[in-house]
Amino acid sequence: MSHNPDVEVAMTTHNALPASAIVGVIGAGTMGAGIAHVAAAAGHKVLLFDARAGAAKDAYERTWAQLQSSAAKGRMSAEDAREIAGRITPCDALEDLVLAQLVIEAIIEDLEVKRALFANLESIVTPDAILASNTSSISITAIGAGLVRPARFAGLHFFNPAPVMRLVEVVSGLATATATIECLVATARTWGKTTVKARSTPGFIVNRVARPYYAEALRLYEERCAEPATIDAILTESTGFRMGPFALMDLIGHDVNYAVSCSVFDAYYGDPRFRPSLVQLELVQAGWLGRKSGRGFYDYGPASLNSEPEIAKVDPDVSPYEDALLAGDTIVDGMLVALTDGRTAAERARVAGRPVILRDLVLDAGSSSRIGFCASQAVSDDQISRFVATVSHAGKIATRLPDWPGLVGMRTVAMLANEAFEALLHGVADESEINLAMRFGVNYPLGPIEWARRIGLERVIQVIDAIFDITHDPRYRVSFGLRQAQEDEQ
């Protein structure tokens, strides 16, 4: 099932809070200020509170400056900017939120701190006010367990920056009432957001399903398959991701990204699927946290000399093969050219009885600008040169990789799909919502389940099984949900 987000936003919103309802936001950091901006832009009066003296006022001033900048750039009128800012009121005390009909918490990710806050807040607001946490990973059930009325408590997880990112995960704990979820979904839609409903499990949808994007890149680097710049280039230029995993981890901050990995790993009782990376731990220990510290996997200093992605050299005197061999599995010049199925080129050559070149996954044969490949030992230098010339003739860059199981793009997408099917199996969300969450929460070009169906579920299973057969690492175990889905297609 596919979703049209524009239709989704236009769906019935009879359960939404009216624009006259007061919204409280607790926490005046980047996320809290962003949520306040979103609610005020939707017409609500917003009460912004932070326990640190002066923080709410400072956040208001930053928001006002951002609104003025947007107006100066023609993104909104000066009048709209003034009206949005005029709806936000910094507060000095939690008690100032007494009339709020919805209160959203965006403070430190600490269970006990959040529990204490909501216990206090519950005694201040009216009995019918809805309470919500913006937590990205802490159990909604656990936060709400100490409340007198946990039925009115839920997760409302925005993505940073909140005024820009369209996705909101609406998360139900065990005690959350259906009416609470319906109201939050409808309200977020009136705020112009694309919503997905999730059950309270570690990482919800996005932070759980996205773990393999980082984990497989880190594992490939640990195995010395390729350097970060090459892996990033393949995943952006071949498979269409907006940003490569190493550049993205540098942007997020390795302290933050590593902490989330550890949190999810611990929450799943040490499941190998979520195992954190020792390479990333070393960066954290060195203080190389990414952009904010000036160095991570890449150097952001003024005289930085970062490595370039690997590019196979094109010999202008070599004739290319037919471009058709870049699309399907083809025998040409005595060798097999095929899309990877997870097995190494050496193994494919042994079975086929001929030399083998394996292509990595591309999102779209027409628009993808790079093709990763590997070759079995018996492929000649002339055959390699002609293959590279063929890629160049098609207007693309060729990157030769070592003979690695699953290569880079296919291995990453297969593992993302596997985790998505595992989340589906556990009832975290339905298939359409998982696909929607990954497209709008982290800007994936396709939802991972949709992507797996496009590749072919049988192929995805083959890839993961092949990696497991080589590594015997239990992180590469195919989800029963994926196997079930493949059987249902037969």
XYZ file of C-alpha atoms in Angstrom:
490
model
C 0.000 0.000 0.000
C 1.372 3.449 -0.871
C 0.668 6.755 0.841
C 0.179 10.150 -0.678
C 1.263 12.521 2.101
C -0.681 15.424 0.608
C -3.872 13.383 0.715
C -2.948 12.244 4.210
C -2.710 15.779 5.543
C -6.080 16.581 3.990
C -7.829 13.669 5.704
C -10.486 14.258 8.341
C -9.202 16.180 11.333
C -12.355 16.291 13.466
C -10.355 14.996 16.452
C -7.714 17.715 16.169
C -7.247 20.340 18.835
C -8.759 23.646 17.667
C -6.378 26.489 16.893
C -7.733 28.237 19.989
C -6.257 25.495 22.215
C -3.161 26.503 24.175
C -0.065 24.359 23.625
C 2.688 24.069 26.219
C 6.255 23.129 25.325
C 8.762 22.155 27.998
C 12.417 22.401 26.988
C 13.764 25.398 25.089
C 16.604 23.729 23.227
C 16.709 23.388 19.458
C 13.941 20.783 19.387
C 11.654 22.450 21.929
C 11.962 25.820 20.230
C 11.275 24.170 16.888
C 8.118 22.482 18.178
C 6.943 25.795 19.639
C 7.505 27.390 16.228
C 5.449 24.664 14.493
C 2.509 24.981 16.911
C 2.527 28.778 16.747
C 2.619 28.689 12.937
C -0.525 26.532 13.087
C -2.311 29.275 15.025
C -1.927 28.120 18.628
C -0.909 30.249 21.560
C 2.276 28.556 22.814
C 3.688 28.661 26.334
C 7.408 27.826 26.296
C 9.085 26.789 29.555
C 12.577 25.668 30.488
C 13.892 24.932 33.973
C 17.062 26.899 33.253
C 16.518 30.558 33.995
C 16.416 32.668 30.841
C 16.492 29.707 28.454
C 12.903 30.136 27.258
C 13.439 33.838 26.555
C 16.675 33.081 24.688
C 14.855 30.444 22.585
C 12.130 32.948 21.783
C 14.719 35.489 20.616
C 16.375 32.870 18.378
C 13.022 31.917 16.879
C 12.137 35.558 16.261
C 15.483 36.101 14.527
C 14.885 33.015 12.339
C 11.400 34.251 11.419
C 12.763 37.684 10.519
C 15.415 36.045 8.359
C 12.776 33.952 6.569
C 10.710 37.075 5.920
C 13.763 38.921 4.573
C 14.381 36.038 2.152
C 10.777 36.134 0.940
C 9.805 32.781 2.455
C 6.987 34.406 4.432
C 5.548 37.853 4.891
C 6.793 40.141 7.647
C 3.263 40.163 9.050
C 3.173 36.344 9.285
C 6.548 36.364 11.012
C 5.297 38.857 13.613
C 2.086 36.880 14.180
C 3.915 33.567 14.711
C 6.385 35.147 17.131
C 3.529 36.930 18.890
C 1.873 33.621 19.724
C 4.910 32.314 21.643
C 5.218 33.336 25.299
C 8.291 32.412 27.366
C 7.306 31.247 30.850
C 9.174 31.424 34.146
C 7.384 28.614 36.006
C 5.875 25.219 35.172
C 2.663 26.394 36.821
C 2.231 28.916 33.987
C 1.152 25.985 31.775
C -2.031 25.441 33.822
C -4.375 26.234 30.911
C -2.529 24.251 28.244
C -4.628 21.579 26.533
C -1.570 19.861 25.077
C 1.885 19.853 26.688
C 4.880 18.489 24.766
C 8.090 17.679 26.645
C 11.447 18.002 24.869
C 14.044 17.755 27.634
C 17.037 15.539 28.437
C 16.755 11.845 27.494
C 16.600 10.550 31.064
C 13.733 8.330 32.204
C 13.666 9.417 35.848
C 13.882 13.108 34.983
C 10.978 12.761 32.558
C 8.899 10.771 35.054
C 9.385 13.411 37.730
C 8.451 16.186 35.308
C 5.213 14.543 34.176
C 4.196 13.633 37.730
C 4.538 17.311 38.640
C 2.887 18.487 35.426
C -0.102 16.189 35.922
C -0.969 17.994 39.149
C -0.928 21.372 37.367
C -2.866 20.937 34.113
C -6.539 20.101 33.776
C -7.605 16.413 33.841
C -8.440 16.397 30.120
C -5.136 17.911 28.942
C -3.008 15.645 26.746
C 0.605 15.086 27.788
C 3.226 14.048 25.235
C 6.946 13.311 25.157
C 9.245 14.037 22.220
C 11.598 11.245 23.330
C 13.308 9.415 20.488
C 14.128 6.195 22.311
C 12.770 5.962 25.879
C 9.724 3.750 26.442
C 6.462 5.690 26.462
C 5.006 2.981 28.688
C 7.827 3.466 31.206
C 7.517 7.267 31.278
C 3.750 7.130 31.748
C 3.728 4.291 34.275
C 3.720 6.634 37.296
C 0.908 8.877 36.076
C -2.547 8.886 37.626
C -4.070 9.133 34.137
C -1.619 7.409 31.752
C -4.369 7.050 29.121
C -3.849 10.694 28.139
C -0.076 10.302 27.735
C 1.697 9.414 24.440
C 4.813 9.991 22.396
C 4.930 12.803 19.847
C 8.329 12.445 18.208
C 9.373 15.277 15.888
C 12.509 15.235 13.765
C 15.134 17.954 13.737
C 14.684 20.679 12.570
C 11.022 20.453 13.559
C 9.767 23.333 11.364
C 11.328 21.673 8.283
C 11.064 17.915 8.759
C 7.594 16.663 7.890
C 7.458 13.427 9.858
C 5.995 12.988 13.333
C 5.858 9.578 15.032
C 2.801 9.274 17.285
C 3.677 6.588 19.816
C 1.308 4.656 22.066
C 2.279 3.061 25.358
C 0.378 0.158 26.879
C -1.994 2.484 28.736
C -2.441 5.151 26.038
C -6.070 5.642 25.022
C -7.047 5.360 21.364
C -8.711 8.787 21.598
C -5.393 10.315 22.697
C -3.615 8.884 19.649
C -6.382 9.976 17.291
C -6.260 13.520 18.635
C -2.473 13.749 18.334
C -2.482 12.318 14.805
C -5.192 14.729 13.689
C -3.540 17.678 15.399
C -0.133 16.988 13.860
C -1.782 16.750 10.448
C -3.390 20.164 10.883
C 0.135 21.390 11.661
C 1.168 20.221 8.176
C 2.981 17.095 9.344
C 3.016 13.606 7.886
C 2.164 11.259 10.731
C 2.802 7.593 11.431
C 1.522 5.596 14.380
C 3.974 3.376 16.232
C 3.948 1.087 19.229
C 6.337 1.917 22.055
C 9.361 -0.252 21.363
C 13.039 0.824 21.513
C 13.748 3.329 18.749
C 10.101 3.324 17.598
C 10.195 3.121 13.762
C 12.893 5.442 12.433
C 15.658 5.114 15.015
C 15.257 1.344 14.983
C 15.013 0.685 11.250
C 17.792 3.180 10.437
C 20.432 1.451 12.606
C 21.783 -0.732 9.740
C 22.516 2.372 7.649
C 25.218 3.292 10.130
C 26.069 -0.215 11.307
C 26.801 -1.723 7.878
C 28.918 1.254 6.800
C 30.929 0.996 10.020
C 31.279 -2.758 9.609
C 32.465 -2.400 5.998
C 35.036 0.152 7.125
C 36.149 -2.070 10.018
C 36.603 -4.903 7.528
C 38.664 -2.551 5.332
C 36.363 -3.060 2.391
C 36.508 0.636 1.520
C 37.253 4.072 2.940
C 34.438 6.314 4.244
C 34.530 8.599 1.192
C 34.051 5.639 -1.172
C 31.233 4.098 0.868
C 29.490 7.476 1.117
C 29.835 8.038 -2.641
C 28.345 4.649 -3.517
C 25.389 5.082 -1.183
C 24.585 8.578 -2.428
C 25.479 8.354 -6.122
C 24.460 4.735 -6.724
C 21.628 3.996 -4.307
C 20.284 7.528 -3.946
C 20.549 8.262 -0.242
C 20.568 11.979 0.542
C 23.757 11.821 2.626
C 26.335 9.085 3.116
C 26.442 7.374 6.529
C 29.877 8.702 7.503
C 29.037 12.300 6.570
C 25.709 11.891 8.369
C 27.325 10.546 11.548
C 29.749 13.475 11.459
C 26.770 15.833 11.164
C 24.769 14.199 13.965
C 27.811 13.967 16.240
C 29.460 10.679 17.151
C 28.736 11.131 20.830
C 25.017 11.328 20.028
C 24.960 8.628 17.347
C 27.045 6.193 19.411
C 24.876 6.805 22.490
C 21.713 5.998 20.512
C 23.342 2.831 19.142
C 24.249 1.747 22.662
C 20.774 2.589 23.949
C 19.042 0.499 21.279
C 21.579 -2.333 21.716
C 20.993 -2.427 25.471
C 17.215 -2.141 25.072
C 17.222 -5.259 22.886
C 19.303 -7.195 25.442
C 22.463 -7.155 23.365
C 20.938 -8.373 20.091
C 23.858 -8.556 17.586
C 21.740 -6.730 14.982
C 22.293 -3.525 16.960
C 25.918 -4.055 18.032
C 27.745 -0.689 18.342
C 31.030 -0.078 16.556
C 34.460 -0.011 18.206
C 35.641 2.337 15.448
C 32.981 4.867 16.417
C 33.794 4.400 20.113
C 37.398 5.356 19.372
C 36.257 8.570 17.705
C 34.161 9.416 20.768
C 37.068 8.674 23.099
C 39.376 10.855 20.985
C 36.883 13.727 21.025
C 36.576 13.526 17.232
C 32.831 14.061 17.287
C 32.350 15.275 13.720
C 31.491 18.733 12.440
C 30.994 20.263 15.887
C 34.537 19.341 16.960
C 36.151 19.937 13.555
C 37.019 16.315 12.960
C 35.297 12.964 12.709
C 35.575 10.526 9.837
C 36.305 13.657 7.812
C 38.480 16.647 8.693
C 36.595 19.970 8.762
C 39.624 22.161 9.421
C 40.665 24.983 7.061
C 43.500 22.941 5.542
C 41.748 19.578 5.503
C 42.892 16.984 2.976
C 40.139 14.382 2.916
C 40.500 11.331 0.699
C 38.485 11.156 -2.509
C 36.167 8.272 -3.463
C 37.790 5.471 -5.429
C 37.366 5.830 -9.195
C 38.390 3.182 -11.706
C 40.603 4.703 -14.391
C 39.115 4.828 -17.889
C 41.399 3.880 -20.782
C 40.266 5.956 -23.798
C 41.775 3.409 -26.211
C 39.614 0.540 -24.942
C 36.304 -0.284 -26.629
C 33.284 -0.655 -24.321
C 30.897 -3.574 -24.244
C 27.215 -3.023 -24.977
C 25.561 -0.850 -22.296
C 22.906 -3.547 -21.835
C 25.220 -5.531 -19.578
C 24.717 -2.843 -16.895
C 21.060 -3.777 -16.498
C 20.697 -7.554 -16.367
C 22.755 -10.700 -15.896
C 24.727 -11.174 -19.108
C 27.452 -13.411 -20.463
C 29.898 -11.362 -22.507
C 33.477 -11.975 -23.616
C 33.444 -15.327 -21.870
C 32.527 -13.918 -18.443
C 29.343 -13.436 -16.416
C 28.354 -9.863 -15.512
C 25.616 -9.934 -12.868
C 23.974 -8.110 -9.980
C 25.291 -9.255 -6.619
C 23.227 -11.840 -4.752
C 25.437 -11.687 -1.659
C 27.916 -14.351 -2.722
C 31.441 -13.301 -3.616
C 32.535 -13.121 -7.227
C 34.934 -15.990 -6.469
C 32.055 -18.209 -5.364
C 29.881 -17.180 -8.311
C 32.801 -17.954 -10.662
C 33.287 -21.383 -9.102
C 29.604 -22.239 -9.641
C 29.387 -20.670 -13.118
C 32.671 -22.091 -14.324
C 33.708 -18.760 -15.823
C 35.104 -15.370 -14.688
C 32.574 -13.076 -12.984
C 32.072 -9.336 -12.536
C 29.431 -8.406 -9.953
C 27.618 -5.066 -9.997
C 26.404 -3.368 -6.855
C 22.812 -2.224 -6.421
C 21.729 1.042 -8.049
C 18.509 2.886 -7.292
C 17.844 3.764 -10.923
C 19.887 2.660 -13.910
C 19.214 5.943 -15.685
C 19.831 8.507 -12.955
C 22.440 6.817 -10.755
C 25.837 8.326 -11.521
C 28.144 5.661 -10.063
C 28.364 1.871 -10.276
C 30.316 -0.181 -7.777
C 31.654 -3.548 -8.917
C 34.018 -6.361 -8.009
C 35.645 -9.112 -10.042
C 36.726 -12.706 -9.578
C 40.424 -13.467 -9.861
C 40.250 -14.850 -13.389
C 38.813 -11.648 -14.904
C 41.554 -10.197 -17.108
C 42.831 -6.630 -17.027
C 41.420 -6.137 -20.514
C 37.963 -7.303 -19.402
C 38.100 -4.945 -16.410
C 39.132 -2.071 -18.695
C 36.298 -2.792 -21.128
C 33.763 -2.993 -18.285
C 34.973 0.356 -16.882
C 34.794 1.822 -20.400
C 31.214 0.568 -20.664
C 30.273 2.278 -17.404
C 31.926 5.485 -18.599
C 30.178 5.234 -21.990
C 26.878 5.152 -20.090
C 27.825 8.437 -18.405
C 28.672 6.956 -15.022
C 31.657 6.574 -12.715
C 32.958 3.072 -12.001
C 34.293 2.224 -8.547
C 36.064 -1.073 -8.124
C 35.535 -2.727 -4.739
C 37.244 -5.761 -3.252
C 35.422 -9.067 -3.710
C 33.130 -8.580 -0.721
C 29.850 -10.328 0.197
C 26.893 -8.120 -0.745
C 29.180 -5.235 -1.777
C 28.054 -1.862 -0.330
C 24.687 -0.665 -1.632
C 22.996 -4.068 -1.797
C 24.250 -5.095 1.642
C 23.038 -1.844 3.210
C 19.584 -1.855 1.627
C 19.089 -5.564 2.358
C 19.835 -5.017 6.044
C 17.560 -1.964 6.232
C 14.775 -4.022 4.681
C 15.442 -6.892 7.060
C 15.054 -4.618 10.080
C 11.920 -3.078 8.603
C 10.338 -6.518 8.177
C 11.352 -7.364 11.757
C 9.597 -4.212 12.998
C 6.556 -5.172 10.930
C 6.633 -8.677 12.430
C 6.634 -7.201 15.940
C 3.673 -4.961 15.218
C 5.585 -1.709 15.696
C 3.716 -0.211 12.715
C 2.165 -1.377 9.487
C 4.044 -1.680 6.199
C 2.886 1.596 4.696
C 3.732 3.548 7.846
C 7.216 2.018 8.074
C 7.908 2.996 4.457
C 6.480 6.474 5.026
C 8.475 6.990 8.232
C 11.795 6.198 6.579
C 11.092 8.398 3.564
C 10.049 11.456 5.551
C 11.978 10.893 8.791
C 15.411 10.299 7.265
C 14.799 11.140 3.592
C 15.389 7.662 2.155
C 14.641 7.551 -1.582
C 12.284 4.604 -1.045
C 10.750 2.962 1.982
C 12.866 -0.112 2.843
C 10.034 -2.618 2.437
C 8.990 -1.034 -0.853
C 12.642 -1.135 -1.935
C 12.986 -4.799 -1.011
C 9.901 -5.675 -3.033
C 11.355 -3.799 -6.005
C 14.649 -5.728 -5.744
C 12.784 -8.981 -5.095
C 12.374 -10.486 -1.637
C 14.055 -13.700 -2.749
C 17.174 -11.758 -3.773
C 17.215 -9.812 -0.486
C 17.038 -13.065 1.464
C 19.799 -14.568 -0.683
C 22.047 -11.593 0.068
C 21.621 -11.774 3.837
C 21.895 -15.563 3.919
C 25.099 -15.404 1.850
C 26.685 -12.887 4.222
C 25.737 -15.076 7.178
C 27.174 -18.172 5.467
C 30.508 -16.371 5.101
C 30.663 -14.530 8.438
C 28.516 -16.713 10.741
C 27.671 -13.448 12.496
C 24.118 -13.695 13.940
C 23.452 -10.065 13.037
C 22.949 -11.442 9.500
C 19.944 -13.584 10.270
C 16.948 -13.150 8.024
C 13.845 -11.907 9.808
C 11.036 -14.422 9.979
C 8.816 -11.541 8.831
C 10.873 -11.227 5.627
C 10.754 -14.961 4.971
C 6.997 -14.971 5.583
C 6.514 -12.088 3.148
C 8.525 -13.910 0.484
C 6.451 -17.056 0.973
C 3.233 -15.045 0.728
C 4.338 -13.769 -2.687
C 4.734 -17.274 -4.091
